[in-house]
Tab-separated table of C-alpha atoms in Angstrom:
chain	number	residue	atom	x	y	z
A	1	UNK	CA	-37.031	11.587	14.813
A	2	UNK	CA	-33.807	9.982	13.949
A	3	UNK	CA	-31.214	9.791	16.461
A	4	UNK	CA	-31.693	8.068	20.696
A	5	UNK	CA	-34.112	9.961	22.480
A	6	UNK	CA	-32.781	9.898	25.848
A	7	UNK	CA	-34.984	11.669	27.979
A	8	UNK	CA	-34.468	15.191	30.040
A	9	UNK	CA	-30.884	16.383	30.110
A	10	UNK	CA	-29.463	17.045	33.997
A	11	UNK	CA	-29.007	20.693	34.963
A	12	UNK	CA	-28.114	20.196	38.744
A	13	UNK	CA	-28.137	23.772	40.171
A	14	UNK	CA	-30.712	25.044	37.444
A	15	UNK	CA	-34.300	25.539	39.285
A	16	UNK	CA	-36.467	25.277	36.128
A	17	UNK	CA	-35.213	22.464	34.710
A	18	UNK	CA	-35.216	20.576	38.241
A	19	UNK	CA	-38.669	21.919	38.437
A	20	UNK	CA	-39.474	20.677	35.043
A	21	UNK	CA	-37.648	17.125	35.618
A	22	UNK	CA	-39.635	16.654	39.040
A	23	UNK	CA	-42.940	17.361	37.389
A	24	UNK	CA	-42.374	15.341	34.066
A	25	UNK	CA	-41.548	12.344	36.603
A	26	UNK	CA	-44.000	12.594	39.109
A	27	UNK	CA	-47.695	11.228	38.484
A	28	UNK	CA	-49.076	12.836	35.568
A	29	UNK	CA	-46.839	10.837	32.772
A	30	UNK	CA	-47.242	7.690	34.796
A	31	UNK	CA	-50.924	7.760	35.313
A	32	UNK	CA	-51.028	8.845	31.466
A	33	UNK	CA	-48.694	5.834	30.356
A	34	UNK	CA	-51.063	3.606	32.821
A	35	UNK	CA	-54.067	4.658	31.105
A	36	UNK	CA	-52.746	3.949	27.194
A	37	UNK	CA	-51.473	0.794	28.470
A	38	UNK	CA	-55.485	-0.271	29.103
A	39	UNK	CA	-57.160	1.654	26.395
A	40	UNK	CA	-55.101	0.141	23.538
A	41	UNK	CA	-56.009	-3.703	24.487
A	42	UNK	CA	-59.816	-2.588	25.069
A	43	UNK	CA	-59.886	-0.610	21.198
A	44	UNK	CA	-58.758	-4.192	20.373
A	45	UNK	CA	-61.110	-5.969	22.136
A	46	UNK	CA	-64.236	-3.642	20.475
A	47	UNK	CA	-62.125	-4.291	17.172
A	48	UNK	CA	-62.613	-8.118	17.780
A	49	UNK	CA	-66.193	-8.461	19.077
A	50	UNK	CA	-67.592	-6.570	15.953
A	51	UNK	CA	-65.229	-8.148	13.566
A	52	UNK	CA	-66.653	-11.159	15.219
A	53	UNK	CA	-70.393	-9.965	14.416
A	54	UNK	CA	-71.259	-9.533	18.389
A	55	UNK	CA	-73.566	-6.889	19.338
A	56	UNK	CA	-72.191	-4.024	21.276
A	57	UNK	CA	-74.090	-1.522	23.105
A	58	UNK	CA	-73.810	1.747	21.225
A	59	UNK	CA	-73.073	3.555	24.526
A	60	UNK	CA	-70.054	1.129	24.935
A	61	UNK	CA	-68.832	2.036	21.481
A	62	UNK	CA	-68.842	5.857	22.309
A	63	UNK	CA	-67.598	5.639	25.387
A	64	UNK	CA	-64.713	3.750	24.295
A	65	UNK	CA	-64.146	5.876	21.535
A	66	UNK	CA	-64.164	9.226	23.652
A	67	UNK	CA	-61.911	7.142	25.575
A	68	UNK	CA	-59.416	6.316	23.378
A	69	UNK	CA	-59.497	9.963	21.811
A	70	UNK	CA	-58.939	11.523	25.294
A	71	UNK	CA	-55.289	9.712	25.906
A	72	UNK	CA	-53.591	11.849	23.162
A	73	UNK	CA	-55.514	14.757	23.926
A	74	UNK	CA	-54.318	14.992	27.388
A	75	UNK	CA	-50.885	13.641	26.420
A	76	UNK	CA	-50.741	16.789	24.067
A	77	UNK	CA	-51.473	19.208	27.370
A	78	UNK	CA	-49.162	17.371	29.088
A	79	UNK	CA	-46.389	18.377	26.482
A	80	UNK	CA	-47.117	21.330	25.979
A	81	UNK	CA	-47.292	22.200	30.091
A	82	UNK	CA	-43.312	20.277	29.902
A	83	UNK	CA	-42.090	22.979	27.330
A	84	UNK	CA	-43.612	25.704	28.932
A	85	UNK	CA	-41.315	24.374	32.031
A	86	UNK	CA	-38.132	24.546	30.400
A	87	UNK	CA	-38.219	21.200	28.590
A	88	UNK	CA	-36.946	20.894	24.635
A	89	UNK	CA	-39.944	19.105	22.188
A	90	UNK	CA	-37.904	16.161	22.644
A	91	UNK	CA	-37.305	16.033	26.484
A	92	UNK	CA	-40.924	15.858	26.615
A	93	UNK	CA	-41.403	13.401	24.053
A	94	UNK	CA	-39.255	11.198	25.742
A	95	UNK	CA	-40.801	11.698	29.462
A	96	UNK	CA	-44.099	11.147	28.215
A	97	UNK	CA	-43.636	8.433	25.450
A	98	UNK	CA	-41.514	5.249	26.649
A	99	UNK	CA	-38.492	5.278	24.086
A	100	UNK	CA	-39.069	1.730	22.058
A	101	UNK	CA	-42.386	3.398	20.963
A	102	UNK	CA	-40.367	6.603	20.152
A	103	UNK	CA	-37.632	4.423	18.147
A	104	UNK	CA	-40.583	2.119	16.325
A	105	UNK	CA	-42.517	4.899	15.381
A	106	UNK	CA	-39.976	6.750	14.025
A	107	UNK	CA	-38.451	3.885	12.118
A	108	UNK	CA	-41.813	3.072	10.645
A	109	UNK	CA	-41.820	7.388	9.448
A	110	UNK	CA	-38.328	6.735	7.849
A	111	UNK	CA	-39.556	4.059	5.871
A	112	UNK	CA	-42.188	5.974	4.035
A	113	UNK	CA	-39.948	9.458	3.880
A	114	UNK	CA	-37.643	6.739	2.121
A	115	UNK	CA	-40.228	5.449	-0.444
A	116	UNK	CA	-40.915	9.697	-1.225
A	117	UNK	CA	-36.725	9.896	-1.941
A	118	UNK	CA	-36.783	6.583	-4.117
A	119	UNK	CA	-39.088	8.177	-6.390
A	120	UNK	CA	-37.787	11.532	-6.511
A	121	UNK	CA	-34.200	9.647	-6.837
A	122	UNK	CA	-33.130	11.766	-3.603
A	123	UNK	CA	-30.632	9.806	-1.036
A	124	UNK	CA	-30.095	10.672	2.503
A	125	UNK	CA	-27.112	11.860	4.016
A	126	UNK	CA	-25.167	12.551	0.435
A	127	UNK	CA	-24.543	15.744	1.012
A	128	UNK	CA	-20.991	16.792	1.048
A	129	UNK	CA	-19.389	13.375	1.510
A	130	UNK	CA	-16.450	12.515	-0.152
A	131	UNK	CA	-17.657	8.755	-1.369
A	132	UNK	CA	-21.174	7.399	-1.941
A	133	UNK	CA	-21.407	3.321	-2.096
A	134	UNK	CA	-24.740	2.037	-2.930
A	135	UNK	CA	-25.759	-1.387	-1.489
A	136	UNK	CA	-29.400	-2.060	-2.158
A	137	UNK	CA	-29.172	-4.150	-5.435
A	138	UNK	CA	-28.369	-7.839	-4.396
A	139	UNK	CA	-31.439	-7.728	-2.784
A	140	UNK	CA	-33.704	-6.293	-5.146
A	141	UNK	CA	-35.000	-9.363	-6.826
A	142	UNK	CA	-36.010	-11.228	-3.350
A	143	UNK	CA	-37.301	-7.755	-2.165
A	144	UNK	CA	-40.001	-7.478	-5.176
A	145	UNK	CA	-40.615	-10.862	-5.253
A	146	UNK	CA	-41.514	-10.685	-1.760
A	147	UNK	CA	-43.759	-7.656	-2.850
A	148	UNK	CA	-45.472	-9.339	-5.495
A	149	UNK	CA	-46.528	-12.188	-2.455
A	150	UNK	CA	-47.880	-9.870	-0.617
A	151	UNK	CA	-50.052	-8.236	-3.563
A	152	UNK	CA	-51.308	-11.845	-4.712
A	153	UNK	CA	-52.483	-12.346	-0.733
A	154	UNK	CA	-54.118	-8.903	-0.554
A	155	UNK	CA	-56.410	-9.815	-3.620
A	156	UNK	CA	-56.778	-13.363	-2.648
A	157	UNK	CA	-57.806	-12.051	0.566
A	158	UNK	CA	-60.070	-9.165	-0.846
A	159	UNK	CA	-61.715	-11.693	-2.425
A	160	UNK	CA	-62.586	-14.187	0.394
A	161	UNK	CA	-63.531	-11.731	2.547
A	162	UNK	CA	-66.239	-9.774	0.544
A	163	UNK	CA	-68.688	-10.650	2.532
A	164	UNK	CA	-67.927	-9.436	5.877
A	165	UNK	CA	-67.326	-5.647	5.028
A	166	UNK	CA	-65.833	-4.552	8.060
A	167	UNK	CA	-62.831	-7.774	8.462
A	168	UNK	CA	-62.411	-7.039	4.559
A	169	UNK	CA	-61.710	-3.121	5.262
A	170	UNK	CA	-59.427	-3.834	8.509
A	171	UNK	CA	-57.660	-6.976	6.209
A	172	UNK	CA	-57.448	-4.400	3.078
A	173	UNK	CA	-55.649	-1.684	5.095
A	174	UNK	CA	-52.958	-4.036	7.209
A	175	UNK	CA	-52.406	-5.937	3.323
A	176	UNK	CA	-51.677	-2.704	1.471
A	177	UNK	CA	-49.534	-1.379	4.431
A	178	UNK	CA	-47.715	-4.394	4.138
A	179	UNK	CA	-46.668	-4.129	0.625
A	180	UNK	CA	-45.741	-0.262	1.553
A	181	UNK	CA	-43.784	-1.788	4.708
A	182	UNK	CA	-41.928	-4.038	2.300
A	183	UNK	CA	-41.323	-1.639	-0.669
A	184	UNK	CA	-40.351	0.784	2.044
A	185	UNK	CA	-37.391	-1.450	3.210
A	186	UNK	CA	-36.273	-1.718	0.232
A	187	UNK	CA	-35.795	1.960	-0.428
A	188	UNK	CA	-34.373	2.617	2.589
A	189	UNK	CA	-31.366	0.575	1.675
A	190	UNK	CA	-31.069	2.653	-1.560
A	191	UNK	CA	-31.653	5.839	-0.655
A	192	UNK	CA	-28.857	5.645	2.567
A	193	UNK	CA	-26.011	4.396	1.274
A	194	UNK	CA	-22.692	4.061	3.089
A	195	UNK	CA	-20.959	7.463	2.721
A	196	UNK	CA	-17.054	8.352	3.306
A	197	UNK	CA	-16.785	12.112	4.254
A	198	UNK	CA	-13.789	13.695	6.159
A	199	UNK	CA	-12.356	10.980	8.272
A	200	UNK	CA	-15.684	9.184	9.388
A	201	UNK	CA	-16.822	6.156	7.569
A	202	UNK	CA	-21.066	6.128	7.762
A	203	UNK	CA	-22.608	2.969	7.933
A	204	UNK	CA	-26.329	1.948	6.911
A	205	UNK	CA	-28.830	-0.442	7.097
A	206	UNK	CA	-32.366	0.685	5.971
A	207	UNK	CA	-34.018	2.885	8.176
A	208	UNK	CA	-33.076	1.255	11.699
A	209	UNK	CA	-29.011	1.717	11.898
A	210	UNK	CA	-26.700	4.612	11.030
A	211	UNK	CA	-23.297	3.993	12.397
A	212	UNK	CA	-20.409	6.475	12.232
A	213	UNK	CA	-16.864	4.738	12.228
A	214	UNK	CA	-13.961	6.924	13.210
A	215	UNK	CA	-11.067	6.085	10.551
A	216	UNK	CA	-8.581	6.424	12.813
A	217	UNK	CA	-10.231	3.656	14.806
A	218	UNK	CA	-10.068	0.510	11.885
A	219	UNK	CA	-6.991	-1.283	12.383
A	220	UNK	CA	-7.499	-3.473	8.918
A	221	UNK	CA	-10.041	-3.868	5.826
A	222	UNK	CA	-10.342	-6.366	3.423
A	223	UNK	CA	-12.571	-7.304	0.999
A	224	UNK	CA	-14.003	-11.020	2.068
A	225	UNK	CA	-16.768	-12.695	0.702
A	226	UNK	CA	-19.002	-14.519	3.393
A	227	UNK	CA	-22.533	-15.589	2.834
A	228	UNK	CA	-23.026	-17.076	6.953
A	229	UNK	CA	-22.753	-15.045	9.454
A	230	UNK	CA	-23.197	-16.657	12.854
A	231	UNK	CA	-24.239	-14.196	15.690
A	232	UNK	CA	-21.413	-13.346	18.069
A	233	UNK	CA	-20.641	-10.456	20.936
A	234	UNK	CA	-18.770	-7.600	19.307
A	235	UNK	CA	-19.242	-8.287	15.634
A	236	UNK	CA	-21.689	-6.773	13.480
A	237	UNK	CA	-22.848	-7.981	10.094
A	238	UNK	CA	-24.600	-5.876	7.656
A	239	UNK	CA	-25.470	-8.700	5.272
A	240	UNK	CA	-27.425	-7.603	1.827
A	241	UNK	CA	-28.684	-10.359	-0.115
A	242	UNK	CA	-27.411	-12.897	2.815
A	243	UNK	CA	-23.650	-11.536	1.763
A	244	UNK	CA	-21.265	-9.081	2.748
A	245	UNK	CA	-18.019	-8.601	0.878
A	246	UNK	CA	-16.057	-5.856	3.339
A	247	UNK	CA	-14.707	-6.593	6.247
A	248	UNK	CA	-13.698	-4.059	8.638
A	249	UNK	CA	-11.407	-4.368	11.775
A	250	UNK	CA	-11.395	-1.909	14.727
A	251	UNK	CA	-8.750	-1.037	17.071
A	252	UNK	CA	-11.447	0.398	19.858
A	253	UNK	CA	-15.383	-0.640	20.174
A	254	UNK	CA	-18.071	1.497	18.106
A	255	UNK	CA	-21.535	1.785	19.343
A	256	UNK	CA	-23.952	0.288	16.540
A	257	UNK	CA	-27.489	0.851	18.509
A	258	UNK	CA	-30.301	-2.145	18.066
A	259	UNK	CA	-33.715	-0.868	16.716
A	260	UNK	CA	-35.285	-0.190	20.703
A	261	UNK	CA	-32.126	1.841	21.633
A	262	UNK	CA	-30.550	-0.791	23.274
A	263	UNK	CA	-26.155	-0.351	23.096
A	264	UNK	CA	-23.972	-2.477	21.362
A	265	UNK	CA	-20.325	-2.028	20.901
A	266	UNK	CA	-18.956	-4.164	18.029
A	267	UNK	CA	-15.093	-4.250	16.847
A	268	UNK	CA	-15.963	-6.035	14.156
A	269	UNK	CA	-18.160	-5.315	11.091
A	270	UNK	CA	-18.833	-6.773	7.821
A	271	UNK	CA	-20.856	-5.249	5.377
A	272	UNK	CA	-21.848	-5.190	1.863
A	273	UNK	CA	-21.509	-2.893	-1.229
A	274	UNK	CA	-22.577	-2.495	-4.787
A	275	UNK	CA	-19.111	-2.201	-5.739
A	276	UNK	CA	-16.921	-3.371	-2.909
A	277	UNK	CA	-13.614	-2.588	-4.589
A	278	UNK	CA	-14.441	0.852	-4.999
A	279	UNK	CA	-15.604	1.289	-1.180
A	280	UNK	CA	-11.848	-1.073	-0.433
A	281	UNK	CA	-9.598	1.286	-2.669
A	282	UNK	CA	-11.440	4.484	-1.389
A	283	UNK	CA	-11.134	3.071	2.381
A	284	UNK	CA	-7.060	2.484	1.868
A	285	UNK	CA	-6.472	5.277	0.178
A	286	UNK	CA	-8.423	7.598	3.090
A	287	UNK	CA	-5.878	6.183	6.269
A	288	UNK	CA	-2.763	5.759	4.247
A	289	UNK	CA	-2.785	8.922	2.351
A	290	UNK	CA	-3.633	9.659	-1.510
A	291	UNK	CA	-1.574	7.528	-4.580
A	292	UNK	CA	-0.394	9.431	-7.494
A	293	UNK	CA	-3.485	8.979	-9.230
A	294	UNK	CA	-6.211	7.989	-7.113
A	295	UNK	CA	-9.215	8.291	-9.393
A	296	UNK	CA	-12.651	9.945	-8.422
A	297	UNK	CA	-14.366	8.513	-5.378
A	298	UNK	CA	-17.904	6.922	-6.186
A	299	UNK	CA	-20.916	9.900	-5.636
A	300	UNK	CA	-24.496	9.844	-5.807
């Protein structure tokens, strides 16, 4: 899921994948799209009224569950009638599933495959790099104590709401995925660290941006403490723990994607580190050339 999905690629001159391009953008996605787009705010309407306590006509109920059950049903013939044209799995994800939904969903599948690596003390993206910096533990503190509110409200709640089982099961459910959401952004930020491999610097920030910087592309670094960062066109800021401590000059625009795909070049990024000497030294020592005795780089 990671990465822009950005729809059908163009094959001008190849018939299939014309073929396949004109059919995944003529009515069927579009009348599909047209139809979630209504059956989502009804569910939530039924969700209300018997949260509410009003009476709905069993028929109603059924047929708005068969309803709601036939949209991904016929969005999964769809799909598979797009890859038996010619079209990749993603190509037809993309034609029939607008691309913020594609992007939000994904993001909210890294969080939890990054809650599985915290445990199992796996990080992403490690793998052969040539420098690992950490940068998840200036936020730690705020990031549990904002766990432990949630936990107090999902008891709290739990407890008001005993006697109306169904709002105390729908409550339950959003509370506990809460405390997951939270404890999930947390180990994103520790499980992806900012790597060094080669001569690309990776940058990370949870589960929503992974931005490769070119090292021939930074004209200057230097390690700078700031703790406000006021939003501006072409600058980036990474902040951890409302801080970043590297600051990172580029002689040509990067593209550092927002979380619904949208583009945005920066030439300018700050960004924190555990140790931001280490990711400094190793960052110098990578576009001028290697000291006499450079030392290890940082790993995982």
């Amino acid at each position: 899921m990671e990465g822009t999905l950005e729809g059908a690629v163009e094959g001008a001159g190849q018939v299939t994948g014309g073929a396949g391009r004109t059919a995944a953008r003529g009515r069927g996605p579009r009348l599909l799209r047209g139809v979630a787009y209504v059956a989502l705010p009804g569910e939530a309407v039924l969700l209300v009224c018997l949260s509410a306590g009003v009476r709905v006509p069993g028929a109603v109920l059924l047929a708005g569950e068969l309803f709601v059950l036939a949209v991904p049903a016929a969005e999964g013939l769809l799909w598979a009638r797009l890859r038996r044209r010619g079209m990749s799995g993603r190509e037809a994800l993309a034609e029939l599933v607008p691309e913020p939904v594609v992007r939000l969903v994904g993001h909210e599948l890294r969080l939890l495959a990054s809650l599985g690596r915290w445990v199992a003390r796996r990080p992403h993206g490690v793998a052969g790099a040539d420098g690992v910096f950490p940068h998840g533990r200036d936020q730690a503190a705020l990031m549990y104590g904002f766990a432990f509110v949630c936990v107090v409200e999902t008891v709290g709640m739990s407890y008001l709401l005993t006697e109306w089982p169904f709002v105390h099961a729908v409550f339950l459910v959003l509370d506990v995925y809460t405390v997951l959401f939270v404890l999930g952004l947390h180990a994103a930020s520790v499980t992806r660290p900012h790597t060094l491999a080669g001569d690309v610097l990776r940058l990370r920030q949870g589960a929503h941006l992974d931005v490769a910087v070119p090292l021939d592309r930074i004209a200057a670094v230097r390690r700078e403490l700031c703790f406000s960062h006021e939003k501006a066109g072409g600058e980036l800021n990474l902040a951890v723990g409302s801080q970043t401590s590297v600051t990172i000059e580029l002689t040509e625009p990067v593209d550092a994607p927002r979380l619904l795909g949208a583009p945005r070049p920066v030439r300018l990024i700050r960004l924190h580190a555990d140790d931001p000497k280490a990711l400094y030294e190793a960052l110098t020592r990578a576009r001028t050339g290697p000291s006499p005795s450079p030392g290890p780089l940082p790993t995982a």
